Tab-separated table of C-alpha atoms in Angstrom:
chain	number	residue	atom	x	y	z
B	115	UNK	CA	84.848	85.058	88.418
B	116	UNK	CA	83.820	88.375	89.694
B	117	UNK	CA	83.966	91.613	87.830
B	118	UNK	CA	86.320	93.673	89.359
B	119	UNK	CA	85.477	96.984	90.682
B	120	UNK	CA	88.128	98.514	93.157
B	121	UNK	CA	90.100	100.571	90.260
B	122	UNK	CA	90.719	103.153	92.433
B	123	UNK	CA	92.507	100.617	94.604
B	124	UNK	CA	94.603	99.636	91.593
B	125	UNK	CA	93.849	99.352	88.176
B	126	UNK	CA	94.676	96.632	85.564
B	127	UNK	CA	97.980	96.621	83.834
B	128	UNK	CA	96.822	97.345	80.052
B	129	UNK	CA	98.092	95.031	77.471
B	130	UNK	CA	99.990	97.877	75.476
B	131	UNK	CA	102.304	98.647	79.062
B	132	UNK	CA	102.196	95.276	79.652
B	133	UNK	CA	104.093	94.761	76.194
B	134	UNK	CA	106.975	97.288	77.103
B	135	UNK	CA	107.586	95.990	80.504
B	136	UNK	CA	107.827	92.533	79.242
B	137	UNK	CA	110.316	93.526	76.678
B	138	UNK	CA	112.936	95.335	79.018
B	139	UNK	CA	112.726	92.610	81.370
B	140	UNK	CA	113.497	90.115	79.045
B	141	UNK	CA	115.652	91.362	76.461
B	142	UNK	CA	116.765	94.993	77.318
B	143	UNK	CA	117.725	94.139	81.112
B	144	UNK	CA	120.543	96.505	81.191
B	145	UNK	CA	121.360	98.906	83.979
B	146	UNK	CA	120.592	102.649	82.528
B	147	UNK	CA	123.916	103.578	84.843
B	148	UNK	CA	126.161	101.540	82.812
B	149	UNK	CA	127.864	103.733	80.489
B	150	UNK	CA	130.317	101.202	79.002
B	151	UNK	CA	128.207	99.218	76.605
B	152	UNK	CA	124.779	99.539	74.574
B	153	UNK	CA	122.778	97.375	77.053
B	154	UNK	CA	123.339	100.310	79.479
B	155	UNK	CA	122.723	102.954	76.892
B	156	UNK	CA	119.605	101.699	75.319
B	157	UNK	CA	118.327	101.384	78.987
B	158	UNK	CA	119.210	104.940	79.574
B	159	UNK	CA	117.551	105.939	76.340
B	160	UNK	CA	114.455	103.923	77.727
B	161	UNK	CA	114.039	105.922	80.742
B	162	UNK	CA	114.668	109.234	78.882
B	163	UNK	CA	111.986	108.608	76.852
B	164	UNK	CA	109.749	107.535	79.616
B	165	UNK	CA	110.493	110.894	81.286
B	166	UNK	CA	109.120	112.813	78.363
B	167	UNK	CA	106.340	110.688	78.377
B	168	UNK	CA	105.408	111.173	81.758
B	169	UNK	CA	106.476	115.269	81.571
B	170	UNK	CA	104.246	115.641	78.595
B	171	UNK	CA	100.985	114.712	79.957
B	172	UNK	CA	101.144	118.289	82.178
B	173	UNK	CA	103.393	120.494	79.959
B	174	UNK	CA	106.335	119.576	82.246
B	175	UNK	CA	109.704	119.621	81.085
B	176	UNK	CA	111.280	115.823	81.311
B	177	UNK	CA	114.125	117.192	83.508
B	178	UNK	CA	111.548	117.833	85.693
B	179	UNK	CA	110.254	114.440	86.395
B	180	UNK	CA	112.280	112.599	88.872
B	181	UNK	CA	110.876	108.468	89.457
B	182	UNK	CA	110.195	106.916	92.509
B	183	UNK	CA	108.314	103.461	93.575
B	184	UNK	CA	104.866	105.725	93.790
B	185	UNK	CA	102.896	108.782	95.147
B	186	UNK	CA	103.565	107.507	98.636
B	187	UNK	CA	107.387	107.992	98.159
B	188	UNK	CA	106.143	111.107	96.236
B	189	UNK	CA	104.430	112.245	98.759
B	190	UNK	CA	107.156	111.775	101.088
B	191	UNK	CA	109.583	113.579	99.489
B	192	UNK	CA	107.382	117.081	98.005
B	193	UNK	CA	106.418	117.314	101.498
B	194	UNK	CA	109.359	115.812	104.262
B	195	UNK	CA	111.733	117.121	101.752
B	196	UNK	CA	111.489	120.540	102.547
B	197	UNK	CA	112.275	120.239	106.410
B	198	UNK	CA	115.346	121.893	105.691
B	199	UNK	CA	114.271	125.129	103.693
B	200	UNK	CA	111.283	125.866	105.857
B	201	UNK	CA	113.853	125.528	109.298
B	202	UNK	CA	116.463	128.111	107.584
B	203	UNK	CA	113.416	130.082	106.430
B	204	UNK	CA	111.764	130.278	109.464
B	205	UNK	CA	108.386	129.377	107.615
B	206	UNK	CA	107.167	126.056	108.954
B	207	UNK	CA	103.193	126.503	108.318
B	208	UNK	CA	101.791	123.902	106.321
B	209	UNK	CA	98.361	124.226	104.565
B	210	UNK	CA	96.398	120.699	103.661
B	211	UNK	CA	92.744	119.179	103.596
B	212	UNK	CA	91.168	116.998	105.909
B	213	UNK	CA	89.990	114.303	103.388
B	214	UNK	CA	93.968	113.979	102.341
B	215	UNK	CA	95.415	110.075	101.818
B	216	UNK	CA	97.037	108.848	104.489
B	217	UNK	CA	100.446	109.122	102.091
B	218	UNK	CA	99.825	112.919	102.790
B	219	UNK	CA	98.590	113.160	106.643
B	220	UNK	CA	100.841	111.116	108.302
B	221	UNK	CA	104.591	112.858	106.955
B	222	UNK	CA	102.216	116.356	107.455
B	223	UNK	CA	101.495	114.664	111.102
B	224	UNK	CA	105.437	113.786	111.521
B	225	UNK	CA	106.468	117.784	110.537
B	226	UNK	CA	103.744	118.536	113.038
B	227	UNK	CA	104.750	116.496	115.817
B	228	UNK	CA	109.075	118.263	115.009
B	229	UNK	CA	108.038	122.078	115.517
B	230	UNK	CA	105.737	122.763	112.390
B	231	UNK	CA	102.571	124.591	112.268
B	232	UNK	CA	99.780	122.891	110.211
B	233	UNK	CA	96.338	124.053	109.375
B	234	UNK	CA	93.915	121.475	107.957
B	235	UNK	CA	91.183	122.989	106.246
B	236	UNK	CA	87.651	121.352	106.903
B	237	UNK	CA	85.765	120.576	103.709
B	238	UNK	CA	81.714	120.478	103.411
B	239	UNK	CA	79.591	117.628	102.844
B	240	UNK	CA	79.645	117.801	98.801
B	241	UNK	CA	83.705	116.422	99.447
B	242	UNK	CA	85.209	119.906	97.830
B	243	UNK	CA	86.797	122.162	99.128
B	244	UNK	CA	86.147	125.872	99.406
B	245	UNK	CA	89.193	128.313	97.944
B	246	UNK	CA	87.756	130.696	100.122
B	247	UNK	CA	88.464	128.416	103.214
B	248	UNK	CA	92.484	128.409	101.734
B	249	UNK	CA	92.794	131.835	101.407
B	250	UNK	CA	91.597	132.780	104.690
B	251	UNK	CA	94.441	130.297	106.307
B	252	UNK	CA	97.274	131.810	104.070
B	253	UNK	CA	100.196	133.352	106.165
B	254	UNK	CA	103.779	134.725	105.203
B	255	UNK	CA	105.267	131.861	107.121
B	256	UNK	CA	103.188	129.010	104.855
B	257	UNK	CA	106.013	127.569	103.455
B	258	UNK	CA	103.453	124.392	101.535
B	259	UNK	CA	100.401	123.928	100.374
B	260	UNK	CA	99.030	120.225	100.225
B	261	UNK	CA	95.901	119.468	98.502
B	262	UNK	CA	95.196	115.840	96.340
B	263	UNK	CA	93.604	116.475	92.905
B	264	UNK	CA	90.562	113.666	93.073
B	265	UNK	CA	89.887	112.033	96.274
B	266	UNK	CA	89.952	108.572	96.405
B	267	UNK	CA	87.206	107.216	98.670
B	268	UNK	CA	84.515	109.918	96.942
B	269	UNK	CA	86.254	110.769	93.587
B	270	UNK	CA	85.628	114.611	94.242
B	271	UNK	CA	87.672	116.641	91.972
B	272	UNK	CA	89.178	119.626	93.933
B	273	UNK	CA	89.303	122.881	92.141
B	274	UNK	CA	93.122	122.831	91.438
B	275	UNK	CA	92.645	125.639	89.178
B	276	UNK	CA	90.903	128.255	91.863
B	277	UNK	CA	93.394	127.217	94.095
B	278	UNK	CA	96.304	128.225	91.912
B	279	UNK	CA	94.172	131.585	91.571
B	280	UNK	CA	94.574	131.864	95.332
B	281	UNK	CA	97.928	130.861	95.599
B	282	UNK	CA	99.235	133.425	92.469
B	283	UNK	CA	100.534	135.976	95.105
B	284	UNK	CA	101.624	133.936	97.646
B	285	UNK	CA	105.510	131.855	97.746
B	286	UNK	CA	104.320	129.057	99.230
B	287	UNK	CA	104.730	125.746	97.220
B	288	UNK	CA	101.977	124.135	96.075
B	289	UNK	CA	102.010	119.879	95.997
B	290	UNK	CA	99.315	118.281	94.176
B	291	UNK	CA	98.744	114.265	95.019
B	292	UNK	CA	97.325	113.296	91.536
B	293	UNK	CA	97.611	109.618	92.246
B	294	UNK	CA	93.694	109.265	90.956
B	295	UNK	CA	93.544	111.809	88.813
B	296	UNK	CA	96.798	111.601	86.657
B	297	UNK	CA	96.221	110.795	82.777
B	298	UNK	CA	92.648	110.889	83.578
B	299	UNK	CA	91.795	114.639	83.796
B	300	UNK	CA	95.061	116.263	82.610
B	301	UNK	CA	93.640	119.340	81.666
B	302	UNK	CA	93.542	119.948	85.628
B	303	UNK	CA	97.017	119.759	86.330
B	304	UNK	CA	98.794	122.248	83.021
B	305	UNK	CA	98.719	124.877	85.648
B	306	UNK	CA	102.434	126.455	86.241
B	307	UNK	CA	101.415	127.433	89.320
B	308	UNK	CA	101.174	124.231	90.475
B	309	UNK	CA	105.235	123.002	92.023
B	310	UNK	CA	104.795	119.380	92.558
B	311	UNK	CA	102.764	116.649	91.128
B	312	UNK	CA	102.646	113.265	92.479
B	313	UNK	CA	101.879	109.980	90.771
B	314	UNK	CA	101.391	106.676	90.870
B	315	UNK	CA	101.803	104.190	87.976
B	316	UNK	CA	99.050	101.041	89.542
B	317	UNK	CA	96.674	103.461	88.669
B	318	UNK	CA	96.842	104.284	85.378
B	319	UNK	CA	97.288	100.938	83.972
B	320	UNK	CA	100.889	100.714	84.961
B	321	UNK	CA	102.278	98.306	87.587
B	322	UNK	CA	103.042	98.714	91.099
B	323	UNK	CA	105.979	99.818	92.020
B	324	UNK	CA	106.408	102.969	90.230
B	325	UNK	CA	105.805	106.312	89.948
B	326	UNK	CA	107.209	109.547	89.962
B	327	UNK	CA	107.180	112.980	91.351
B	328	UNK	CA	107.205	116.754	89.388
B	329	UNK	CA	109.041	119.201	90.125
B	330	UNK	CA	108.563	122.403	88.324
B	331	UNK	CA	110.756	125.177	88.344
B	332	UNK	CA	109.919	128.720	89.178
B	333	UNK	CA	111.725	130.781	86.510
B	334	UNK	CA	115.423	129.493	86.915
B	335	UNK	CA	115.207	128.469	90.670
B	336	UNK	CA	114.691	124.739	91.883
B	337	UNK	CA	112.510	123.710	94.393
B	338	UNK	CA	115.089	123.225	97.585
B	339	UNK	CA	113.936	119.791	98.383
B	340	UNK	CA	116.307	117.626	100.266
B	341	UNK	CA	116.192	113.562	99.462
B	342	UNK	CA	115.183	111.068	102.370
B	343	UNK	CA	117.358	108.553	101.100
B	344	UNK	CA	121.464	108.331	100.286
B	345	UNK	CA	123.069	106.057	98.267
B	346	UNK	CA	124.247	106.036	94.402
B	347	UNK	CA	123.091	109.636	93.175
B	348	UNK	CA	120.339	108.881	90.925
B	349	UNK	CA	117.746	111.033	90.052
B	350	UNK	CA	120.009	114.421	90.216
B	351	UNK	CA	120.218	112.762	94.056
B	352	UNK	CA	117.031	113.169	95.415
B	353	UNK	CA	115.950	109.665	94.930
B	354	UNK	CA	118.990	107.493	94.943
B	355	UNK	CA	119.013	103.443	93.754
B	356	UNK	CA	118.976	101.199	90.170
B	357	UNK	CA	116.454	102.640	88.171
B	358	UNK	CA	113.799	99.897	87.368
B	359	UNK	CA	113.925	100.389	83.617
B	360	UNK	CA	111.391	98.390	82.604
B	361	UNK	CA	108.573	99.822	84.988
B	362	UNK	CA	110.066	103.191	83.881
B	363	UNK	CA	109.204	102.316	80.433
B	364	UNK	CA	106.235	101.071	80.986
B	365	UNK	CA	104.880	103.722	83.280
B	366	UNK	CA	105.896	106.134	80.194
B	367	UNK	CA	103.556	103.681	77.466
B	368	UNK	CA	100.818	104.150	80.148
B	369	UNK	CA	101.111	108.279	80.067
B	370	UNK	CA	101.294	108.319	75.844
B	371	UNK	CA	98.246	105.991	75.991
B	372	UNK	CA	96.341	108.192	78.454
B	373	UNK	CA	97.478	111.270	76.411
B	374	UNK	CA	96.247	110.003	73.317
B	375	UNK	CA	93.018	108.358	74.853
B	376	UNK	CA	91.885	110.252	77.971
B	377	UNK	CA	88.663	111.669	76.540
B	378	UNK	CA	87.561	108.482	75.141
B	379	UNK	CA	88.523	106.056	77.864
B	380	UNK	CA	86.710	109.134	80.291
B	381	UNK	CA	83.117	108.673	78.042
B	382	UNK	CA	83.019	105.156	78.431
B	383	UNK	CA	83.408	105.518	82.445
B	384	UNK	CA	80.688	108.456	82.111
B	385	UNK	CA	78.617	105.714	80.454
B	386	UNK	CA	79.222	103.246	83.616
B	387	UNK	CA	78.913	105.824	85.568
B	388	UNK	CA	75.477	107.172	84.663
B	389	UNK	CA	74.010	103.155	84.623
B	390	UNK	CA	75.286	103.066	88.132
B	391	UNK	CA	73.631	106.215	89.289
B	392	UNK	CA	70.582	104.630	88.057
B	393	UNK	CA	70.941	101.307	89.146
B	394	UNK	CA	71.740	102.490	93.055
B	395	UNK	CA	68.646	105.296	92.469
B	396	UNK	CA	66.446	102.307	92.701
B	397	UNK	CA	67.687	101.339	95.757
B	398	UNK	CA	67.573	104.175	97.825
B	399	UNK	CA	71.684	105.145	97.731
B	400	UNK	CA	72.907	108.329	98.855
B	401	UNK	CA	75.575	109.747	96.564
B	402	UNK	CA	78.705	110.783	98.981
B	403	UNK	CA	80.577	113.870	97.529
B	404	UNK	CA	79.961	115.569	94.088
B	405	UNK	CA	81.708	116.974	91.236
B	406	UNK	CA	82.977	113.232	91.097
B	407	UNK	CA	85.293	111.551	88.601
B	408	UNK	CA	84.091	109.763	85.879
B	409	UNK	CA	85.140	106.234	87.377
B	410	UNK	CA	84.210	106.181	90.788
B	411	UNK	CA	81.105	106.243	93.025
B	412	UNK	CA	80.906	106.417	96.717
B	413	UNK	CA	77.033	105.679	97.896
B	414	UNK	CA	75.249	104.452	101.087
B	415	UNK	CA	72.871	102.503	101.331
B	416	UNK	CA	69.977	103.360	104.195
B	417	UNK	CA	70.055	100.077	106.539
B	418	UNK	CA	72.441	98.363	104.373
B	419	UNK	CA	75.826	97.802	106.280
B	420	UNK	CA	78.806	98.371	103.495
B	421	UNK	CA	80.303	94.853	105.004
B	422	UNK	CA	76.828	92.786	104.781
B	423	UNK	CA	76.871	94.425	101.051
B	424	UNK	CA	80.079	93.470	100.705
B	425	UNK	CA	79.642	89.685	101.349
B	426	UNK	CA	76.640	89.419	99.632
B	427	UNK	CA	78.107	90.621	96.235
B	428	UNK	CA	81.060	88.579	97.017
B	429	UNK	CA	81.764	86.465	93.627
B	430	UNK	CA	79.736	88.903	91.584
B	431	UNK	CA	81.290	91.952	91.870
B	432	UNK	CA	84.750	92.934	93.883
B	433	UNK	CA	84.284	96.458	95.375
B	434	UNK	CA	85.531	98.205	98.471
B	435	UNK	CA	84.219	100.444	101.459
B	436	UNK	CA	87.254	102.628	101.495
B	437	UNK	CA	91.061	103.274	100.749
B	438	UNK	CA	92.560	99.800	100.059
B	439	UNK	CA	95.614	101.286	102.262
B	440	UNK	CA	93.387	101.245	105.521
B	441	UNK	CA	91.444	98.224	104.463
B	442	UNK	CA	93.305	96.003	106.480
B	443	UNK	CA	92.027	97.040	110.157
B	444	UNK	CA	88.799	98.187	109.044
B	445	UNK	CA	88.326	101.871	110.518
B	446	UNK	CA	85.445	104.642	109.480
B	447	UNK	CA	86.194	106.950	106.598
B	448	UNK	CA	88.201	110.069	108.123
B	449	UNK	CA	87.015	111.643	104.400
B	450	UNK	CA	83.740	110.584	105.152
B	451	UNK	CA	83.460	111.468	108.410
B	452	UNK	CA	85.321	114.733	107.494
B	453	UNK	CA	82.654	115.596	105.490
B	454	UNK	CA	80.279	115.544	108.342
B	455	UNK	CA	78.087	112.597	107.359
B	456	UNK	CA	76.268	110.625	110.033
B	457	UNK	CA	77.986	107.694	111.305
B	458	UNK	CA	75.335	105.263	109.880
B	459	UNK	CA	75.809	106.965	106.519
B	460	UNK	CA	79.510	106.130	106.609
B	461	UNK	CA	78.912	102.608	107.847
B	462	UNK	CA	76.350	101.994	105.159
B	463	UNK	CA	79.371	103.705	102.139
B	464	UNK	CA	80.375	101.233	99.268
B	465	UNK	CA	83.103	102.605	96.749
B	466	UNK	CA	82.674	101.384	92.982
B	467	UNK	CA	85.739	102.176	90.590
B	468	UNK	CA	86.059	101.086	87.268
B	469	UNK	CA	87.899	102.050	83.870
B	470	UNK	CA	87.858	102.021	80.386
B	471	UNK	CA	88.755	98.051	80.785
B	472	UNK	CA	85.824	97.508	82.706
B	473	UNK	CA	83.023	94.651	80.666
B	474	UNK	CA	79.870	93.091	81.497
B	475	UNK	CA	78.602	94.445	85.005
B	476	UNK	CA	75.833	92.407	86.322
B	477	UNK	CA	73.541	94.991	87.152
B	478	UNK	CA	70.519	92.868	87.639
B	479	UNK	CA	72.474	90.822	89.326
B	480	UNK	CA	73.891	93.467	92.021
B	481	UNK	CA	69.909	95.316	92.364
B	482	UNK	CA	68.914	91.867	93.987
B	483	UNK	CA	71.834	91.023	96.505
B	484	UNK	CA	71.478	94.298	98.059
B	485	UNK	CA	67.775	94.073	97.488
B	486	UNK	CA	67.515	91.132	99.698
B	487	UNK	CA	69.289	93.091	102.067
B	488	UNK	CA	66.767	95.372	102.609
């Protein structure tokens, strides 16, 4: 069996989560809306807990965490949710990055296509973006600022704290997609300026299915978001339906664990990550981005197609040229080619991802498929 590689595509569930889930599908199935009887209210307690689990990662308050099925819903709402504030505002700019997940461009493409403004900023071929580039697009009608914390095709970390700087005397609201980044470099997202935060579960050891978004306040005002859905009054009503307690909990297990283990599950990727850099050294690779995550690696091969290295590390290794939600109809990188690398250098890109889970690559193994390739 191959070793898997695509963890920025989704990670394993880890044995601790999948403990929890098990439990509250099994024997603690109750619906955490049932107030009449203690299968309700231990469910309830279940997803209270979770919430702090979840807030305390970021120095959130739990009231501030609202769940959903993942940072595409997230997404969704932080950004579509303000339609209504930024109409009776008259402030319908919208700031975001090139190199953003689709789960970010196309409700920012929607907004644009209804009456909105949108500037997307361009980002240079290390895969980070300038602050300087932000604050030059700032205007008193940008009502949201969009910008993901670690990209997933490169793993570039963007400077979330900079930003903030930028964004200190300025109203507009700032949403961070974490999706890669959550539990794994926490430190970057403790900043109150940041107003939204949004995650998702399958990859931080959690299933799919669930996630969440984070809503800060600023002082003792909410952000005016407006739900996309109707229907039961959940989740204060912005993100109505039955609560599935037992991802809830189990999303919650995977925060504690990454808040108790983040800097030693981030040295043994460093360690991957350093053999890697070696291994695709000897090879010729080109590293795509930097100031990259400890569990990722983007890199081109010269006159090695990313498919033909695909197939022949098929059964060795499972990897990925690009965002598993694209993957289906392959199309070239829009981070990569927003990034202004040549179109050979994009053909030729390979993503690696691993985690702390990750065992026994076959380096050897790997240097001699894409060897013969050559």
């Amino acid at each position: 069996m191959s070793v898997y590689l695509d963890c920025n595509a989704t990670t394993p569930v880890s044995s601790s989560v999948a403990q929890v889930v098990t439990h509250f599908i099994n024997e603690e199935f109750g619906n955490a809306g049932s107030r009449t009887h203690e299968f309700g209210l231990v469910a309830k307690q279940a997803v209270e807990k979770a919430r702090s689990q979840v807030a305390s990662l970021v120095n959130a308050d739990k009231s501030e965490v609202v769940f959903t099925s993942g940072a595409t819903e997230s997404n969704n709402i932080a950004i579509l949710g303000l339609q209504a504030e930024a109409r009776k505002s008259g402030k319908k700019h919208i700031i975001t990055t090139r190199i953003e997940h689709k789960a970010v461009l196309e409700p920012v493409e929607f907004l644009a296509s209804n009456g909105f403004e949108v500037t997307y900023l361009d980002i240079g071929e290390d895969g980070v973006l300038d602050p300087v580039t932000l604050e030059n697009s700032l205007r008193e009608d940008t009502i949201l600022v969009s910008i993901m914390h670690i990209n997933n095709e490169t793993g570039s970390i963007q400077p979330i704290n900079a930003i903030c700087n930028v964004l200190e005397n300025h109203d507009a609201y700032f949403h961070v997609d974490a999706a890669q980044g959550y539990g794994k470099y926490p430190e970057d997202l403790v900043n109150p300026r940041i107003d939204m935060i949004s995650i998702s579960g399958h990859k931080l050891y959690a299933p799919k299915g669930i996630g969440a978004l984070i809503i800060k306040r600023r002082g003792f005002s909410k952000i005016p978001l407006e739900p996309l859905m109707f229907g039961g009054g959940q989740e204060k009503g912005l993100r109505p339906g039955t609560l599935p307690v037992a991802l809830i909990a189990g999303l919650g297990q995977a925060c504690l664990d990454a808040q108790q283990n983040y800097l030693i599950w981030r040295s043994k990727c460093e360690k991957i990550k350093c053999s890697m850099i070696e291994l695709f050294d000897s090879l010729g690779g080109e590293i795509n981005g930097s100031n990259t995550a400890s569990h990722v690696l983007n890199v081109s091969i010269p006159h090695v197609n990313s498919e033909a290295a695909m197939v022949a590390l098929k059964g060795l290794i499972s990897i990925s040229n690009g965002s598993a939600c694209t993957s289906q109809i392959y199309t070239a990188s829009h981070v990569l080619a927003s990034m202004g690398l040549d179109d050979e250098r994009i053909e030729n890109a390979i993503r690696i991802s691993w985690c702390y889970m990750t065992e026994n690559i076959p380096f050897d193994l790997i240097y001699e498929r894409i060897k013969g390739l050559m």
